[in-house]
Amino acid sequence: MGSAVTEAETMRRVVAILTQATEMAAAPVDEIGGERYAAQAELVAEFVVEAMRPGTVAPAGTSPQAVAAAVAASFQDRLGALVACFSAAYASLAHHHDSGDTGTSSADVLRRLALQVESNDPA
């Protein structure tokens, strides 16, 4: 990802993280090893670092308070987008669960969400 993380890219990464977590949860306990958890943790950590990387550059001579305010505003926007995407994915999964649709798996719901994001992405 570049310096500007789009909402569509954030949602794609959220869906990837949730898909991997869903696959891990569905695996028999004896097939879930430290390597799988390490891979999940690495995927999440990489995503958070990229999503939260500050994109704010302050000109020389800017006061420390102004720099702190600019960085905080940047993080607030990115954190808001991150939480919004996880919330939207959760809401999709919760709606599916509450509807009682046993013919569609959680993985199918996540795939549908990913396809919806792709079809709405102007890039």
PDB file of C-alpha atoms in Angstrom:
ATOM      1  CA  MET A   1       0.000   0.000   0.000  1.00  0.00           C
ATOM      2  CA  GLY A   2       1.171   3.510  -0.660  1.00  0.00           C
ATOM      3  CA  SER A   3       1.069   6.425   1.702  1.00  0.00           C
ATOM      4  CA  ALA A   4      -2.640   7.034   1.218  1.00  0.00           C
ATOM      5  CA  VAL A   5      -4.698   4.042   2.263  1.00  0.00           C
ATOM      6  CA  THR A   6      -8.074   4.092   0.546  1.00  0.00           C
ATOM      7  CA  GLU A   7     -11.283   2.953   2.174  1.00  0.00           C
ATOM      8  CA  ALA A   8     -11.558   0.179  -0.412  1.00  0.00           C
ATOM      9  CA  GLU A   9      -8.035  -1.037   0.362  1.00  0.00           C
ATOM     10  CA  THR A  10      -8.765  -0.894   4.088  1.00  0.00           C
ATOM     11  CA  MET A  11     -11.919  -2.965   3.591  1.00  0.00           C
ATOM     12  CA  ARG A  12     -10.052  -5.486   1.418  1.00  0.00           C
ATOM     13  CA  ARG A  13      -7.468  -5.943   4.166  1.00  0.00           C
ATOM     14  CA  VAL A  14     -10.167  -6.216   6.846  1.00  0.00           C
ATOM     15  CA  VAL A  15     -11.914  -8.925   4.814  1.00  0.00           C
ATOM     16  CA  ALA A  16      -8.594 -10.757   4.358  1.00  0.00           C
ATOM     17  CA  ILE A  17      -7.906 -10.663   8.098  1.00  0.00           C
ATOM     18  CA  LEU A  18     -11.412 -11.855   8.955  1.00  0.00           C
ATOM     19  CA  THR A  19     -11.288 -14.567   6.279  1.00  0.00           C
ATOM     20  CA  GLN A  20      -8.029 -15.894   7.671  1.00  0.00           C
ATOM     21  CA  ALA A  21      -9.430 -15.785  11.207  1.00  0.00           C
ATOM     22  CA  THR A  22     -12.574 -17.623  10.053  1.00  0.00           C
ATOM     23  CA  GLU A  23     -10.476 -20.337   8.409  1.00  0.00           C
ATOM     24  CA  MET A  24      -8.407 -20.721  11.563  1.00  0.00           C
ATOM     25  CA  ALA A  25     -11.539 -20.982  13.698  1.00  0.00           C
ATOM     26  CA  ALA A  26     -12.944 -23.690  11.433  1.00  0.00           C
ATOM     27  CA  ALA A  27      -9.778 -25.801  11.500  1.00  0.00           C
ATOM     28  CA  PRO A  28      -9.540 -28.738  13.881  1.00  0.00           C
ATOM     29  CA  VAL A  29      -7.685 -27.778  17.043  1.00  0.00           C
ATOM     30  CA  ASP A  30      -4.796 -30.140  16.283  1.00  0.00           C
ATOM     31  CA  GLU A  31      -4.219 -28.329  12.948  1.00  0.00           C
ATOM     32  CA  ILE A  32      -3.905 -24.911  14.557  1.00  0.00           C
ATOM     33  CA  GLY A  33      -0.279 -24.351  15.365  1.00  0.00           C
ATOM     34  CA  GLY A  34       1.887 -21.499  16.413  1.00  0.00           C
ATOM     35  CA  GLU A  35       2.864 -20.828  12.796  1.00  0.00           C
ATOM     36  CA  ARG A  36      -0.744 -20.178  11.816  1.00  0.00           C
ATOM     37  CA  TYR A  37      -1.255 -17.782  14.713  1.00  0.00           C
ATOM     38  CA  ALA A  38       2.052 -16.108  13.913  1.00  0.00           C
ATOM     39  CA  ALA A  39       0.953 -15.613  10.301  1.00  0.00           C
ATOM     40  CA  GLN A  40      -2.367 -14.114  11.477  1.00  0.00           C
ATOM     41  CA  ALA A  41      -0.580 -11.834  13.931  1.00  0.00           C
ATOM     42  CA  GLU A  42       1.884 -10.742  11.242  1.00  0.00           C
ATOM     43  CA  LEU A  43      -0.932  -9.962   8.797  1.00  0.00           C
ATOM     44  CA  VAL A  44      -2.753  -7.881  11.405  1.00  0.00           C
ATOM     45  CA  ALA A  45       0.386  -6.096  12.598  1.00  0.00           C
ATOM     46  CA  GLU A  46       1.481  -5.229   9.057  1.00  0.00           C
ATOM     47  CA  PHE A  47      -1.965  -3.887   8.271  1.00  0.00           C
ATOM     48  CA  VAL A  48      -2.173  -1.758  11.414  1.00  0.00           C
ATOM     49  CA  VAL A  49       1.305  -0.314  10.846  1.00  0.00           C
ATOM     50  CA  GLU A  50       0.470   0.566   7.239  1.00  0.00           C
ATOM     51  CA  ALA A  51      -2.966   1.925   8.042  1.00  0.00           C
ATOM     52  CA  MET A  52      -1.711   4.033  10.917  1.00  0.00           C
ATOM     53  CA  ARG A  53       1.466   5.366   9.270  1.00  0.00           C
ATOM     54  CA  PRO A  54       1.273   9.127   9.608  1.00  0.00           C
ATOM     55  CA  GLY A  55       1.105  10.936   6.308  1.00  0.00           C
ATOM     56  CA  THR A  56       1.506  14.363   7.846  1.00  0.00           C
ATOM     57  CA  VAL A  57       4.606  16.391   7.098  1.00  0.00           C
ATOM     58  CA  ALA A  58       5.074  19.618   9.015  1.00  0.00           C
ATOM     59  CA  PRO A  59       7.128  22.460   7.595  1.00  0.00           C
ATOM     60  CA  ALA A  60      10.302  23.480   9.421  1.00  0.00           C
ATOM     61  CA  GLY A  61       9.621  25.781  12.314  1.00  0.00           C
ATOM     62  CA  THR A  62       6.214  24.323  13.105  1.00  0.00           C
ATOM     63  CA  SER A  63       5.581  24.241  16.823  1.00  0.00           C
ATOM     64  CA  PRO A  64       5.599  20.845  18.551  1.00  0.00           C
ATOM     65  CA  GLN A  65       1.966  21.413  19.550  1.00  0.00           C
ATOM     66  CA  ALA A  66       0.954  21.998  15.924  1.00  0.00           C
ATOM     67  CA  VAL A  67       2.858  18.897  14.802  1.00  0.00           C
ATOM     68  CA  ALA A  68       1.196  16.828  17.544  1.00  0.00           C
ATOM     69  CA  ALA A  69      -2.238  18.159  16.558  1.00  0.00           C
ATOM     70  CA  ALA A  70      -1.645  17.350  12.868  1.00  0.00           C
ATOM     71  CA  VAL A  71      -0.433  13.829  13.639  1.00  0.00           C
ATOM     72  CA  ALA A  72      -3.370  13.244  16.008  1.00  0.00           C
ATOM     73  CA  ALA A  73      -5.822  14.411  13.329  1.00  0.00           C
ATOM     74  CA  SER A  74      -4.197  12.074  10.791  1.00  0.00           C
ATOM     75  CA  PHE A  75      -4.430   9.123  13.178  1.00  0.00           C
ATOM     76  CA  GLN A  76      -8.004   9.991  14.077  1.00  0.00           C
ATOM     77  CA  ASP A  77      -9.068   9.853  10.422  1.00  0.00           C
ATOM     78  CA  ARG A  78      -7.209   6.588   9.778  1.00  0.00           C
ATOM     79  CA  LEU A  79      -8.395   4.949  12.986  1.00  0.00           C
ATOM     80  CA  GLY A  80     -11.943   6.014  12.184  1.00  0.00           C
ATOM     81  CA  ALA A  81     -11.706   4.400   8.736  1.00  0.00           C
ATOM     82  CA  LEU A  82     -10.193   1.238  10.226  1.00  0.00           C
ATOM     83  CA  VAL A  83     -12.910   0.911  12.860  1.00  0.00           C
ATOM     84  CA  ALA A  84     -15.630   1.721  10.304  1.00  0.00           C
ATOM     85  CA  CYS A  85     -14.438  -1.075   8.009  1.00  0.00           C
ATOM     86  CA  PHE A  86     -14.225  -3.642  10.805  1.00  0.00           C
ATOM     87  CA  SER A  87     -17.666  -2.513  12.017  1.00  0.00           C
ATOM     88  CA  ALA A  88     -19.170  -2.850   8.537  1.00  0.00           C
ATOM     89  CA  ALA A  89     -17.708  -6.343   8.159  1.00  0.00           C
ATOM     90  CA  TYR A  90     -18.991  -7.314  11.601  1.00  0.00           C
ATOM     91  CA  ALA A  91     -22.442  -5.936  10.758  1.00  0.00           C
ATOM     92  CA  SER A  92     -22.521  -7.986   7.532  1.00  0.00           C
ATOM     93  CA  LEU A  93     -21.570 -11.140   9.420  1.00  0.00           C
ATOM     94  CA  ALA A  94     -24.008 -10.405  12.256  1.00  0.00           C
ATOM     95  CA  HIS A  95     -26.858  -9.750   9.809  1.00  0.00           C
ATOM     96  CA  HIS A  96     -26.092 -13.042   8.083  1.00  0.00           C
ATOM     97  CA  HIS A  97     -26.051 -14.871  11.411  1.00  0.00           C
ATOM     98  CA  ASP A  98     -29.272 -13.245  12.621  1.00  0.00           C
ATOM     99  CA  SER A  99     -31.084 -14.023   9.369  1.00  0.00           C
ATOM    100  CA  GLY A 100     -30.681 -17.744  10.045  1.00  0.00           C
ATOM    101  CA  ASP A 101     -29.399 -18.382   6.513  1.00  0.00           C
ATOM    102  CA  THR A 102     -27.683 -21.726   7.009  1.00  0.00           C
ATOM    103  CA  GLY A 103     -27.028 -22.137   3.292  1.00  0.00           C
ATOM    104  CA  THR A 104     -24.456 -19.366   3.227  1.00  0.00           C
ATOM    105  CA  SER A 105     -21.242 -19.613   5.208  1.00  0.00           C
ATOM    106  CA  SER A 106     -19.421 -16.757   6.915  1.00  0.00           C
ATOM    107  CA  ALA A 107     -16.697 -17.171   4.289  1.00  0.00           C
ATOM    108  CA  ASP A 108     -19.350 -16.633   1.599  1.00  0.00           C
ATOM    109  CA  VAL A 109     -20.502 -13.453   3.351  1.00  0.00           C
ATOM    110  CA  LEU A 110     -16.923 -12.178   3.436  1.00  0.00           C
ATOM    111  CA  ARG A 111     -16.429 -13.042  -0.251  1.00  0.00           C
ATOM    112  CA  ARG A 112     -19.624 -11.156  -1.103  1.00  0.00           C
ATOM    113  CA  LEU A 113     -18.390  -8.176   0.897  1.00  0.00           C
ATOM    114  CA  ALA A 114     -15.033  -8.266  -0.924  1.00  0.00           C
ATOM    115  CA  LEU A 115     -16.786  -8.376  -4.301  1.00  0.00           C
ATOM    116  CA  GLN A 116     -19.026  -5.478  -3.287  1.00  0.00           C
ATOM    117  CA  VAL A 117     -15.977  -3.429  -2.324  1.00  0.00           C
ATOM    118  CA  GLU A 118     -14.285  -4.252  -5.638  1.00  0.00           C
ATOM    119  CA  SER A 119     -17.355  -3.282  -7.661  1.00  0.00           C
ATOM    120  CA  ASN A 120     -17.657   0.057  -5.804  1.00  0.00           C
ATOM    121  CA  ASP A 121     -13.935   0.908  -5.965  1.00  0.00           C
ATOM    122  CA  PRO A 122     -13.355   3.634  -8.564  1.00  0.00           C
ATOM    123  CA  ALA A 123      -9.654   2.699  -8.925  1.00  0.00           C
TER     124      ALA A 123
END
